[in-house]
Short mmCIF file of C-alpha atoms in Angstrom, two decimals:
data_model
loop_
_atom_site.label_atom_id
_atom_site.label_comp_id
_atom_site.label_asym_id
_atom_site.label_seq_id
_atom_site.Cartn_x
_atom_site.Cartn_y
_atom_site.Cartn_z
CA MET A 1 7.51 24.21 22.19
CA ASN A 2 7.99 20.47 21.72
CA ARG A 3 4.76 18.63 21.24
CA LYS A 4 3.40 15.28 20.22
CA THR A 5 0.54 15.23 17.74
CA LEU A 6 -1.98 12.43 17.77
CA VAL A 7 -4.31 11.78 14.87
CA LEU A 8 -7.12 9.71 16.33
CA PRO A 9 -9.94 7.87 14.55
CA ALA A 10 -13.28 9.65 14.76
CA MET A 11 -14.95 6.57 13.25
CA ALA A 12 -14.00 3.74 10.91
CA GLY A 13 -12.43 5.19 7.78
CA LEU A 14 -12.26 8.77 9.10
CA LEU A 15 -9.39 10.58 10.78
CA ALA A 16 -9.58 13.66 12.95
CA PRO A 17 -6.48 15.62 14.01
CA VAL A 18 -6.01 16.41 17.70
CA LEU A 19 -3.09 18.56 18.78
CA ALA A 20 -1.64 18.18 22.24
CA ALA A 21 -0.28 21.43 23.76
CA CYS A 22 0.09 24.81 22.10
CA GLY A 23 1.89 26.39 19.22
CA GLY A 24 0.41 27.34 15.87
CA SER A 25 -2.09 25.67 13.56
CA ASP A 26 -1.72 23.27 10.68
CA SER A 27 -3.29 25.63 8.18
CA GLY A 28 -0.03 26.00 6.27
CA SER A 29 1.24 28.66 3.93
CA SER A 30 2.75 28.61 0.49
CA GLY A 31 6.06 30.08 -0.47
CA GLY A 32 9.40 29.94 1.29
CA ASN A 33 12.24 27.52 0.63
CA ALA A 34 11.65 23.90 -0.37
CA ILE A 35 10.34 21.54 2.29
CA ALA A 36 12.69 18.54 2.50
CA VAL A 37 11.06 15.19 3.30
CA GLY A 38 13.14 12.15 4.18
CA THR A 39 12.32 8.56 3.26
CA THR A 40 14.07 5.21 3.20
CA ASP A 41 12.18 4.23 0.04
CA ARG A 42 14.52 3.57 -2.86
CA PHE A 43 13.53 4.09 -6.48
CA THR A 44 15.78 1.99 -8.71
CA ALA A 45 15.63 1.08 -12.39
CA THR A 46 16.99 -2.38 -13.20
CA LYS A 47 16.84 -4.90 -16.01
CA ASP A 48 13.93 -6.61 -14.26
CA VAL A 49 12.24 -3.33 -13.29
CA PRO A 50 13.10 -0.78 -16.01
CA ALA A 51 10.01 1.42 -15.54
CA PRO A 52 9.46 1.82 -11.79
CA LEU A 53 7.41 5.04 -12.11
CA ASP A 54 5.12 4.12 -14.99
CA PRO A 55 1.51 4.09 -13.67
CA ALA A 56 0.89 0.92 -15.69
CA TYR A 57 3.63 -0.83 -13.70
CA ALA A 58 4.13 0.80 -10.28
CA TYR A 59 2.54 -1.11 -7.41
CA ASP A 60 4.14 -0.31 -4.08
CA VAL A 61 3.58 2.46 -1.59
CA GLY A 62 6.85 4.25 -2.38
CA THR A 63 6.35 4.62 -6.12
CA TRP A 64 2.66 5.39 -5.66
CA ASN A 65 3.63 8.23 -3.33
CA VAL A 66 5.57 9.75 -6.23
CA LEU A 67 2.76 9.24 -8.72
CA ARG A 68 0.02 10.63 -6.46
CA GLN A 69 1.80 14.00 -6.47
CA THR A 70 2.16 14.18 -10.24
CA VAL A 71 -0.40 12.05 -12.12
CA GLN A 72 -4.01 13.10 -11.72
CA THR A 73 -6.83 10.60 -11.23
CA LEU A 74 -10.54 11.04 -11.87
CA MET A 75 -11.27 10.45 -8.19
CA ILE A 76 -9.23 10.96 -5.04
CA GLN A 77 -9.42 9.73 -1.45
CA PRO A 78 -10.05 12.67 0.93
CA LYS A 79 -7.29 13.61 3.33
CA GLY A 80 -9.35 12.54 6.33
CA GLY A 81 -10.65 9.31 4.83
CA GLY A 82 -14.15 8.45 3.67
CA GLN A 83 -15.61 7.91 0.21
CA PRO A 84 -13.55 9.11 -2.81
CA VAL A 85 -14.42 12.48 -4.30
CA PRO A 86 -13.91 13.95 -7.81
CA GLU A 87 -10.41 15.19 -8.65
CA ALA A 88 -9.74 15.47 -12.40
CA ALA A 89 -13.44 14.80 -12.76
CA GLN A 90 -16.06 17.41 -12.12
CA SER A 91 -18.51 14.65 -11.28
CA CYS A 92 -18.67 10.85 -11.32
CA GLY A 93 -21.28 8.26 -10.47
CA PHE A 94 -23.02 5.02 -11.29
CA THR A 95 -25.77 5.55 -13.82
CA ASP A 96 -27.54 2.22 -13.36
CA SER A 97 -29.04 0.34 -10.45
CA GLY A 98 -26.67 -2.62 -10.86
CA ASN A 99 -23.38 -0.71 -10.34
CA GLU A 100 -22.14 -1.77 -13.79
CA ARG A 101 -22.01 1.58 -15.62
CA TYR A 102 -19.88 4.40 -14.20
CA ALA A 103 -19.72 7.81 -15.89
CA CYS A 104 -17.43 10.79 -15.28
CA LYS A 105 -17.34 14.34 -16.61
CA LEU A 106 -13.96 16.09 -16.68
CA ARG A 107 -13.25 19.51 -15.18
CA ASP A 108 -12.79 22.43 -17.55
CA GLY A 109 -9.29 23.60 -18.40
CA LEU A 110 -7.26 20.51 -17.48
CA THR A 111 -3.87 20.36 -19.19
CA PHE A 112 -0.79 18.14 -19.15
CA SER A 113 2.61 19.58 -18.28
CA ASP A 114 3.31 20.29 -21.98
CA GLY A 115 0.13 22.38 -22.21
CA SER A 116 -1.91 19.88 -24.21
CA PRO A 117 -5.50 19.34 -23.01
CA VAL A 118 -6.59 16.45 -20.82
CA THR A 119 -9.48 14.85 -22.68
CA ALA A 120 -11.80 11.89 -22.30
CA ASN A 121 -9.74 10.17 -25.01
CA ALA A 122 -6.63 10.55 -22.81
CA VAL A 123 -8.50 8.90 -19.93
CA LYS A 124 -9.54 6.02 -22.16
CA TYR A 125 -6.00 5.72 -23.55
CA SER A 126 -4.51 5.56 -20.05
CA VAL A 127 -6.85 2.87 -18.75
CA ASP A 128 -6.79 0.81 -21.95
CA ARG A 129 -3.00 1.02 -21.94
CA ALA A 130 -2.64 -0.36 -18.39
CA LEU A 131 -5.03 -3.20 -19.21
CA ALA A 132 -3.24 -4.00 -22.48
CA ILE A 133 0.27 -4.01 -20.98
CA GLN A 134 -0.73 -6.22 -18.03
CA ALA A 135 2.56 -5.56 -16.21
CA ASP A 136 3.90 -8.39 -14.08
CA SER A 137 3.51 -6.21 -10.99
CA GLY A 138 -0.17 -7.18 -11.08
CA VAL A 139 -1.39 -3.61 -10.75
CA ALA A 140 -3.75 -3.95 -13.72
CA GLY A 141 -5.78 -6.33 -11.58
CA LEU A 142 -7.32 -3.26 -9.94
CA LEU A 143 -9.01 -2.53 -13.26
CA SER A 144 -10.05 -6.11 -13.97
CA THR A 145 -13.79 -5.44 -13.71
CA ILE A 146 -13.66 -3.01 -16.66
CA ASP A 147 -15.15 -4.39 -19.87
CA THR A 148 -14.91 -1.34 -22.16
CA VAL A 149 -14.24 2.37 -21.86
CA GLU A 150 -16.41 4.71 -23.93
CA THR A 151 -15.95 8.42 -24.61
CA GLN A 152 -18.72 10.91 -25.33
CA GLY A 153 -17.11 14.05 -26.68
CA ASP A 154 -14.00 15.53 -25.08
CA LYS A 155 -15.32 15.70 -21.53
CA GLU A 156 -17.28 12.55 -20.76
CA VAL A 157 -16.02 9.02 -20.22
CA VAL A 158 -18.12 5.95 -19.41
CA PHE A 159 -16.79 2.73 -17.88
CA HIS A 160 -18.81 -0.36 -18.72
CA LEU A 161 -18.07 -3.06 -16.14
CA LYS A 162 -18.14 -6.83 -16.54
CA THR A 163 -19.92 -7.20 -13.24
CA SER A 164 -21.17 -5.11 -10.35
CA ASP A 165 -18.36 -3.38 -8.48
CA ALA A 166 -19.30 -1.03 -5.68
CA THR A 167 -15.58 -0.43 -5.01
CA PHE A 168 -14.93 0.94 -8.52
CA PRO A 169 -14.85 4.65 -7.46
CA TYR A 170 -11.97 3.75 -5.11
CA LYS A 171 -10.11 2.03 -7.94
CA LEU A 172 -10.34 5.16 -10.07
CA SER A 173 -8.47 6.98 -7.27
CA THR A 174 -5.39 4.75 -7.60
CA PRO A 175 -2.36 5.61 -9.77
CA VAL A 176 -2.93 2.75 -12.21
CA ALA A 177 -5.99 4.73 -13.32
CA GLY A 178 -3.89 7.90 -13.53
CA ILE A 179 -4.31 10.02 -16.67
CA VAL A 180 -1.16 10.06 -18.81
CA ASN A 181 -0.35 11.98 -21.97
CA PRO A 182 -0.44 9.70 -25.03
CA ALA A 183 2.44 11.73 -26.43
CA ASP A 184 4.69 10.67 -23.53
CA TYR A 185 3.57 7.10 -22.81
CA PRO A 186 3.75 4.41 -25.54
CA LYS A 187 0.54 2.49 -26.08
CA ASP A 188 1.96 -1.01 -25.91
CA LYS A 189 5.06 -0.79 -23.71
CA LEU A 190 6.24 0.75 -20.46
CA ARG A 191 7.98 4.10 -20.24
CA GLU A 192 11.43 3.33 -18.88
CA GLY A 193 13.36 5.51 -16.45
CA PHE A 194 12.21 8.09 -13.94
CA SER A 195 10.35 10.68 -16.01
CA VAL A 196 6.76 11.34 -15.00
CA ASP A 197 4.41 13.71 -16.82
CA GLY A 198 0.85 14.36 -15.77
CA SER A 199 -1.65 17.02 -14.74
CA GLY A 200 -1.32 16.65 -10.97
CA PRO A 201 -0.44 19.27 -8.33
CA TYR A 202 3.31 18.96 -8.96
CA THR A 203 5.81 18.40 -11.73
CA LEU A 204 8.72 16.06 -11.04
CA LYS A 205 12.47 16.28 -11.59
CA ALA A 206 14.35 13.19 -10.46
CA GLU A 207 18.01 13.50 -9.43
CA THR A 208 19.76 10.15 -9.84
CA GLU A 209 22.91 8.40 -8.71
CA GLY A 210 23.92 5.02 -10.07
CA GLY A 211 20.52 4.08 -11.46
CA SER A 212 18.60 5.16 -8.35
CA VAL A 213 16.72 8.33 -7.45
CA SER A 214 18.59 10.22 -4.73
CA LYS A 215 16.16 13.12 -4.66
CA ALA A 216 12.74 13.68 -6.19
CA VAL A 217 12.03 17.39 -6.58
CA PHE A 218 8.33 18.28 -6.74
CA THR A 219 7.55 21.78 -8.02
CA LYS A 220 4.05 23.26 -7.78
CA ASN A 221 2.27 22.92 -11.11
CA PRO A 222 0.94 26.38 -12.05
CA SER A 223 -1.54 24.82 -14.50
CA TYR A 224 -3.03 22.38 -11.99
CA LYS A 225 -6.83 22.36 -11.73
CA GLY A 226 -8.38 19.96 -9.28
CA SER A 227 -9.80 19.54 -5.79
CA LEU A 228 -6.54 20.00 -3.87
CA THR A 229 -5.10 23.12 -2.25
CA VAL A 230 -1.31 23.15 -2.61
CA ASN A 231 0.28 24.80 0.44
CA ASN A 232 3.88 25.01 -0.78
CA ASP A 233 5.87 25.80 -3.89
CA LYS A 234 8.40 22.98 -3.76
CA VAL A 235 9.03 19.73 -1.87
CA GLU A 236 12.16 17.59 -2.09
CA LEU A 237 11.78 13.88 -1.31
CA VAL A 238 15.22 12.70 -0.21
CA SER A 239 16.11 8.98 -0.11
CA PHE A 240 18.31 7.71 2.72
CA ASP A 241 20.11 4.38 2.99
CA ASN A 242 18.71 3.76 6.45
CA ALA A 243 16.49 5.22 9.15
CA ASP A 244 19.40 6.26 11.38
CA ALA A 245 20.85 8.49 8.66
CA MET A 246 17.39 9.94 8.04
CA GLY A 247 16.90 10.65 11.76
CA ALA A 248 20.29 12.33 12.03
CA ALA A 249 19.39 14.58 9.07
CA LEU A 250 16.18 15.65 10.81
CA GLU A 251 17.99 16.48 14.04
CA LYS A 252 20.57 18.55 12.15
CA GLY A 253 17.86 20.37 10.20
CA ASP A 254 18.99 18.99 6.82
CA ILE A 255 15.45 17.75 6.28
CA ASP A 256 12.17 19.10 7.64
CA LEU A 257 10.17 15.88 7.99
CA MET A 258 10.76 12.15 7.97
CA THR A 259 8.30 9.44 7.19
CA ARG A 260 8.50 5.78 6.25
CA THR A 261 10.26 3.96 7.51
CA MET A 262 11.31 4.91 11.03
CA THR A 263 12.53 2.15 13.33
CA PRO A 264 10.56 1.12 16.43
CA ASP A 265 13.42 2.47 18.57
CA GLN A 266 13.27 5.84 16.84
CA VAL A 267 9.52 6.10 17.37
CA LYS A 268 9.87 5.08 21.02
CA LYS A 269 12.58 7.66 21.60
CA LEU A 270 10.72 10.46 19.82
CA SER A 271 7.52 9.60 21.65
CA ALA A 272 9.26 9.97 25.01
CA ASP A 273 11.33 13.02 24.05
CA PRO A 274 10.92 14.47 20.53
CA GLY A 275 13.90 16.76 20.97
CA LYS A 276 14.25 20.47 20.37
CA ASN A 277 11.81 21.84 17.78
CA ILE A 278 10.69 18.39 16.60
CA ASP A 279 7.14 17.01 16.71
CA LEU A 280 6.07 13.36 16.43
CA VAL A 281 2.77 12.68 14.68
CA GLU A 282 1.11 9.35 15.43
CA MET A 283 -1.92 8.15 13.51
CA PRO A 284 -3.86 4.93 12.96
CA GLY A 285 -2.58 2.81 10.11
CA LEU A 286 -4.06 0.21 7.80
CA GLU A 287 -0.70 -1.38 6.96
CA ILE A 288 -0.47 -5.12 7.50
CA ARG A 289 2.37 -7.66 7.42
CA TYR A 290 2.04 -11.30 6.45
CA LEU A 291 3.79 -14.47 5.31
CA ALA A 292 2.92 -15.78 1.85
CA PHE A 293 3.25 -19.39 0.68
CA ASN A 294 3.96 -20.75 -2.77
CA THR A 295 1.31 -23.44 -2.50
CA SER A 296 2.79 -25.44 -5.38
CA ALA A 297 6.27 -25.66 -3.77
CA PRO A 298 7.08 -29.13 -2.38
CA THR A 299 7.95 -27.82 1.09
CA VAL A 300 4.57 -26.14 1.71
CA LYS A 301 2.31 -27.79 -0.87
CA THR A 302 0.62 -29.87 1.83
CA LYS A 303 -1.95 -27.73 3.61
CA ALA A 304 -1.09 -29.26 6.98
CA VAL A 305 2.39 -27.70 6.87
CA ARG A 306 0.94 -24.24 6.36
CA GLN A 307 -1.67 -24.87 9.04
CA ALA A 308 1.05 -25.99 11.46
CA VAL A 309 2.95 -22.75 10.88
CA ALA A 310 -0.27 -20.86 11.62
CA GLN A 311 -0.76 -22.92 14.78
CA VAL A 312 2.75 -22.25 16.11
CA VAL A 313 3.28 -18.54 15.35
CA ASP A 314 2.69 -16.36 18.40
CA ARG A 315 1.66 -12.96 17.07
CA ALA A 316 1.38 -11.31 20.48
CA ALA A 317 4.95 -12.28 21.39
CA LEU A 318 6.22 -11.22 17.96
CA VAL A 319 4.65 -7.78 18.24
CA SER A 320 5.76 -7.32 21.84
CA GLN A 321 9.38 -8.24 21.15
CA VAL A 322 9.80 -6.26 17.93
CA TYR A 323 7.26 -3.44 17.70
CA GLY A 324 5.84 -2.87 21.17
CA ASP A 325 2.73 -0.69 21.16
CA GLN A 326 3.40 0.43 17.58
CA ALA A 327 1.56 -2.60 16.17
CA GLU A 328 -1.20 -5.05 17.04
CA PRO A 329 -1.58 -8.79 16.35
CA LEU A 330 -3.74 -9.48 13.29
CA TYR A 331 -5.87 -12.59 12.78
CA SER A 332 -7.15 -11.87 9.27
CA LEU A 333 -5.95 -10.24 6.08
CA VAL A 334 -8.55 -7.54 6.79
CA PRO A 335 -7.48 -5.13 9.57
CA ALA A 336 -9.60 -4.96 12.70
CA THR A 337 -10.68 -1.37 11.97
CA VAL A 338 -12.06 -2.10 8.48
CA THR A 339 -15.71 -3.02 7.94
CA GLY A 340 -16.00 -6.74 7.23
CA HIS A 341 -13.09 -7.84 9.45
CA SER A 342 -13.33 -11.27 11.07
CA ASN A 343 -10.86 -12.88 13.51
CA SER A 344 -10.84 -16.01 11.36
CA PHE A 345 -7.34 -17.22 12.21
CA PHE A 346 -7.94 -16.94 15.96
CA ASN A 347 -11.31 -18.63 15.58
CA THR A 348 -9.62 -21.49 13.70
CA TYR A 349 -6.40 -21.94 15.69
CA GLY A 350 -6.90 -20.22 19.03
CA ASP A 351 -3.76 -19.66 21.09
CA PRO A 352 -0.40 -20.95 19.79
CA SER A 353 -0.02 -24.68 20.44
CA THR A 354 2.86 -26.99 19.53
CA SER A 355 0.80 -30.08 20.36
CA LYS A 356 -2.02 -29.06 18.01
CA ALA A 357 0.53 -28.29 15.26
CA LYS A 358 2.17 -31.70 15.76
CA SER A 359 -1.22 -33.38 15.48
CA LEU A 360 -1.86 -31.62 12.16
CA LEU A 361 1.46 -32.79 10.76
CA ASP A 362 1.10 -36.34 12.11
CA LYS A 363 -2.35 -36.76 10.55
CA ALA A 364 -0.93 -35.67 7.19
CA GLY A 365 2.04 -38.03 7.50
CA ILE A 366 4.58 -35.20 7.44
CA SER A 367 8.02 -36.00 8.87
CA THR A 368 9.51 -33.44 11.24
CA PRO A 369 11.37 -31.22 11.48
CA VAL A 370 10.09 -29.57 8.28
CA LYS A 371 12.88 -27.61 6.64
CA LEU A 372 11.87 -24.12 5.47
CA THR A 373 13.56 -20.89 4.43
CA LEU A 374 11.71 -17.66 5.21
CA HIS A 375 12.65 -14.83 2.84
CA TYR A 376 12.36 -11.14 3.67
CA THR A 377 13.44 -7.82 2.15
CA THR A 378 16.24 -6.00 3.92
CA ASP A 379 15.53 -2.43 2.85
CA HIS A 380 11.84 -1.85 2.08
CA TYR A 381 9.92 -2.11 5.34
CA GLY A 382 12.57 -0.86 7.73
CA ALA A 383 15.40 -2.25 9.83
CA ALA A 384 13.02 -4.05 12.23
CA THR A 385 12.09 -6.59 9.53
CA LYS A 386 15.25 -8.62 10.17
CA ARG A 387 14.47 -8.82 13.89
CA GLU A 388 10.89 -9.81 13.07
CA PHE A 389 12.09 -12.77 11.03
CA GLU A 390 14.60 -13.77 13.68
CA VAL A 391 11.71 -13.99 16.16
CA LEU A 392 9.61 -16.02 13.70
CA GLN A 393 12.56 -18.35 13.17
CA GLN A 394 12.99 -18.78 16.94
CA GLN A 395 9.29 -19.51 17.46
CA LEU A 396 9.08 -22.13 14.73
CA ASN A 397 12.35 -23.84 15.63
CA ALA A 398 11.51 -23.87 19.34
CA SER A 399 8.50 -26.06 18.55
CA GLY A 400 10.82 -28.81 17.34
CA LEU A 401 8.54 -29.25 14.33
CA PHE A 402 10.46 -26.97 11.96
CA ASP A 403 14.04 -26.35 10.92
CA VAL A 404 13.86 -22.76 9.67
CA GLN A 405 16.49 -20.60 8.03
CA ILE A 406 15.96 -16.95 7.14
CA GLN A 407 17.30 -15.06 4.13
CA GLY A 408 17.26 -11.30 3.52
CA THR A 409 17.43 -9.71 0.06
CA ALA A 410 17.36 -6.11 -1.17
CA TRP A 411 13.96 -5.02 -2.56
CA ASP A 412 15.08 -4.53 -6.17
CA ALA A 413 16.15 -8.21 -6.29
CA PHE A 414 13.55 -9.54 -3.85
CA VAL A 415 10.49 -8.56 -5.91
CA PRO A 416 11.57 -10.11 -9.25
CA ALA A 417 12.63 -13.32 -7.45
CA GLN A 418 9.29 -13.56 -5.65
CA ARG A 419 7.34 -13.01 -8.86
CA LYS A 420 9.34 -15.73 -10.61
CA GLY A 421 8.39 -18.21 -7.89
CA SER A 422 11.87 -18.48 -6.41
CA TYR A 423 10.62 -18.39 -2.81
CA ASP A 424 8.54 -21.03 -1.01
CA VAL A 425 7.76 -18.75 1.96
CA TRP A 426 8.28 -15.02 2.09
CA GLY A 427 7.23 -11.99 4.07
CA MET A 428 5.72 -8.78 2.74
CA GLY A 429 3.66 -5.81 3.81
CA TRP A 430 0.45 -4.45 2.34
CA PHE A 431 -0.52 -0.80 2.26
CA PRO A 432 -4.09 -0.68 0.97
CA ASP A 433 -4.92 0.82 -2.39
CA PHE A 434 -8.15 1.94 -0.74
CA PRO A 435 -9.70 1.35 2.70
CA ASP A 436 -12.16 -1.42 1.90
CA ALA A 437 -12.06 -5.11 2.85
CA ASP A 438 -12.11 -6.06 -0.84
CA ASN A 439 -8.66 -4.55 -1.23
CA TYR A 440 -7.22 -6.87 1.42
CA LEU A 441 -8.72 -9.96 -0.21
CA ALA A 442 -9.05 -9.72 -3.99
CA PRO A 443 -5.42 -8.68 -4.69
CA PHE A 444 -4.23 -11.83 -2.87
CA LEU A 445 -6.92 -14.29 -3.91
CA ASP A 446 -8.42 -13.35 -7.27
CA LYS A 447 -7.45 -15.07 -10.51
CA ASP A 448 -4.82 -12.48 -11.47
CA ASN A 449 -3.46 -11.85 -7.98
CA PHE A 450 -0.44 -9.61 -7.54
CA LEU A 451 1.51 -12.29 -5.64
CA LYS A 452 1.45 -14.54 -8.73
CA SER A 453 0.25 -17.20 -6.30
CA PRO A 454 -0.79 -20.59 -7.68
CA TYR A 455 -3.47 -20.76 -4.99
CA HIS A 456 -6.94 -20.59 -6.54
CA ASN A 457 -10.21 -21.17 -4.77
CA SER A 458 -13.08 -21.24 -7.25
CA ASP A 459 -15.71 -20.35 -4.65
CA ILE A 460 -13.78 -17.20 -3.67
CA ILE A 461 -13.04 -16.18 -7.27
CA ASN A 462 -16.33 -17.02 -8.96
CA HIS A 463 -18.84 -16.38 -6.21
CA LEU A 464 -17.75 -14.69 -3.00
CA ILE A 465 -15.69 -11.79 -4.40
CA PRO A 466 -18.32 -10.87 -7.04
CA GLN A 467 -21.07 -11.26 -4.46
CA SER A 468 -19.34 -8.89 -2.03
CA ARG A 469 -18.84 -6.29 -4.76
CA ARG A 470 -22.53 -6.17 -5.52
CA GLN A 471 -23.18 -4.62 -2.11
CA ALA A 472 -22.94 -0.83 -2.15
CA ASP A 473 -23.57 -0.97 1.60
CA ARG A 474 -20.28 -2.53 2.68
CA LEU A 475 -21.73 -3.71 5.99
CA ALA A 476 -24.17 -5.81 3.97
CA ALA A 477 -21.19 -7.48 2.28
CA SER A 478 -19.87 -8.81 5.62
CA GLY A 479 -21.30 -12.29 5.11
CA SER A 480 -19.39 -12.91 1.88
CA LEU A 481 -16.27 -11.25 3.27
CA THR A 482 -16.33 -13.42 6.40
CA ASP A 483 -16.69 -16.57 4.30
CA ILE A 484 -13.59 -15.57 2.32
CA GLN A 485 -11.59 -14.96 5.49
CA ASP A 486 -12.67 -18.31 6.95
CA ILE A 487 -11.51 -20.14 3.80
CA VAL A 488 -8.15 -18.35 3.97
CA ALA A 489 -7.72 -19.36 7.61
CA ASP A 490 -8.33 -23.01 6.69
CA ASP A 491 -6.20 -23.13 3.53
CA VAL A 492 -3.47 -20.66 4.69
CA PRO A 493 -2.16 -19.39 1.33
CA VAL A 494 -1.14 -16.35 3.39
CA LEU A 495 -0.64 -15.89 7.12
CA PRO A 496 -1.46 -12.43 8.54
CA LEU A 497 0.84 -11.31 11.35
CA TRP A 498 0.16 -7.74 12.48
CA GLN A 499 -1.23 -4.33 11.62
CA GLY A 500 0.68 -1.18 12.43
CA LYS A 501 0.34 2.47 13.23
CA GLN A 502 2.06 5.13 11.15
CA TYR A 503 4.27 8.02 12.16
CA VAL A 504 5.74 11.27 10.90
CA ALA A 505 8.39 13.34 12.67
CA ALA A 506 8.85 16.97 11.63
CA ARG A 507 10.48 20.25 12.53
CA ASP A 508 7.85 22.27 14.38
CA ASP A 509 7.74 25.07 11.81
CA VAL A 510 6.26 22.64 9.27
CA THR A 511 2.47 22.82 9.12
CA GLY A 512 -0.04 20.31 7.80
CA THR A 513 1.75 17.34 9.34
CA ALA A 514 -1.48 15.87 10.74
CA TYR A 515 -2.46 15.18 7.13
CA ALA A 516 0.97 14.34 5.71
CA LEU A 517 -0.27 10.74 5.44
CA ASN A 518 -3.83 9.59 4.96
CA ASN A 519 -5.21 6.32 6.30
CA THR A 520 -3.91 4.33 3.31
CA SER A 521 -0.36 5.65 3.92
CA THR A 522 -0.62 8.02 0.96
CA LEU A 523 1.93 10.83 1.22
CA GLN A 524 0.08 14.12 0.74
CA LEU A 525 2.89 16.59 0.15
CA TRP A 526 0.46 19.33 -0.85
CA GLU A 527 -0.73 19.55 2.77
CA LEU A 528 2.68 20.70 4.03
CA GLY A 529 3.54 24.35 4.55
CA ARG A 530 5.72 26.68 6.61
CA GLY A 531 4.48 28.30 9.79
CA VAL A 532 5.74 29.75 13.06
CA SER A 533 7.47 27.52 15.61
CA GLY A 534 5.59 27.02 18.85
#
């Protein structure tokens, strides 16, 4: 039976699966042939990015989805959302009232893939290594509140923090805090290539073509000890050049499931008619898209130019024309479903207005039209990205205030160029490291932000971010978080555009699809199994 599966929010941060129609459960079963999963993510090693899968470097959803299967973390985010729970750790918790000392005790019997034991010293080595390397991806910023790491015997590790950080348990669930074997990962440099060794639920063998991974083969790790139940023996993650080729492979049965990134047209078609023996799974997403500005670049250095862009862009029209009901307009960096969200950009600018934008530019003495180039990546967020930037170009040029060109670049060249400051204005997406408002603000605005942005607001960095992190009750942090969002709306170092849903399409004999992705877009391959078609 064809069916559409909806995963609906039970409450903020939690997901509950609801199956429409009949036909089997998602309990899963191990064994059987490998489950083939399609993706348009590309994993490429280049001169600028020689170590794409090193936990001390990797900082995008695609590479993290490889590492989460293979490199174990002390904590893990539950499949249905909520607070992180112990994974490699047996227990973890703050041991002081100020949230500045966090202690973990390791599980018994943990081993790396070569059989050597996972110890507290290995945990310390892994974290200290990421902090020492300080890769230009900016991922080490997630660990920036750590002062020192202390070990007590082979099983206990204590993190002494520079300041209170109620979000620290979440940060220990991210791959940058993954436990690596000191024998495999050099202390002071990145591990180049595509080899990954850890103590996670799978081992990895990467099949490559021309410097890129064509297939990542995940084999169940017989020595794995942790909180996860692995429902299959092998999963193959197959990279496709585009979503159309991935969709054709699913229809033919060459793959069993496809995930990011499907096109809006594919989702619309599958939603209306999934096809024989194919199910579409729709679930809430915390992905956002935004424009970023190099605030030291001559074209956008003046705040009024950035404010005028914010005043002209029509998010509702953009979403309607490109994504339909698969996305929603977003008026803050923090998604509407995350505690601490504020509609700061709507409160500041209201509805799109050319006259208000012109007034902003006139008061600043800016001659029009302002010439800008908007840069986007052609192959990382899906085929619809080009259309999205065409619509943005049309909106800005139609105002008569801007003369906008757009330029698309492949991801492996786009990222190094952006980090070197080659772009004045560029578009990117953000898949949260963890579902907390802090993770939509600090990575963009803190001193060592991952965008390498020259924008620095001392009140945000020195007062508001630390103040928000002192609140274990995240609702109590809303005041500080709102102040940050209001400052961003006024200064416009970034311009939020929309937040999206997420989708998986699968053959209907694949079980566990309701949890194939969690609410931070983490691919949870261990949830997949083989069952009986409905």
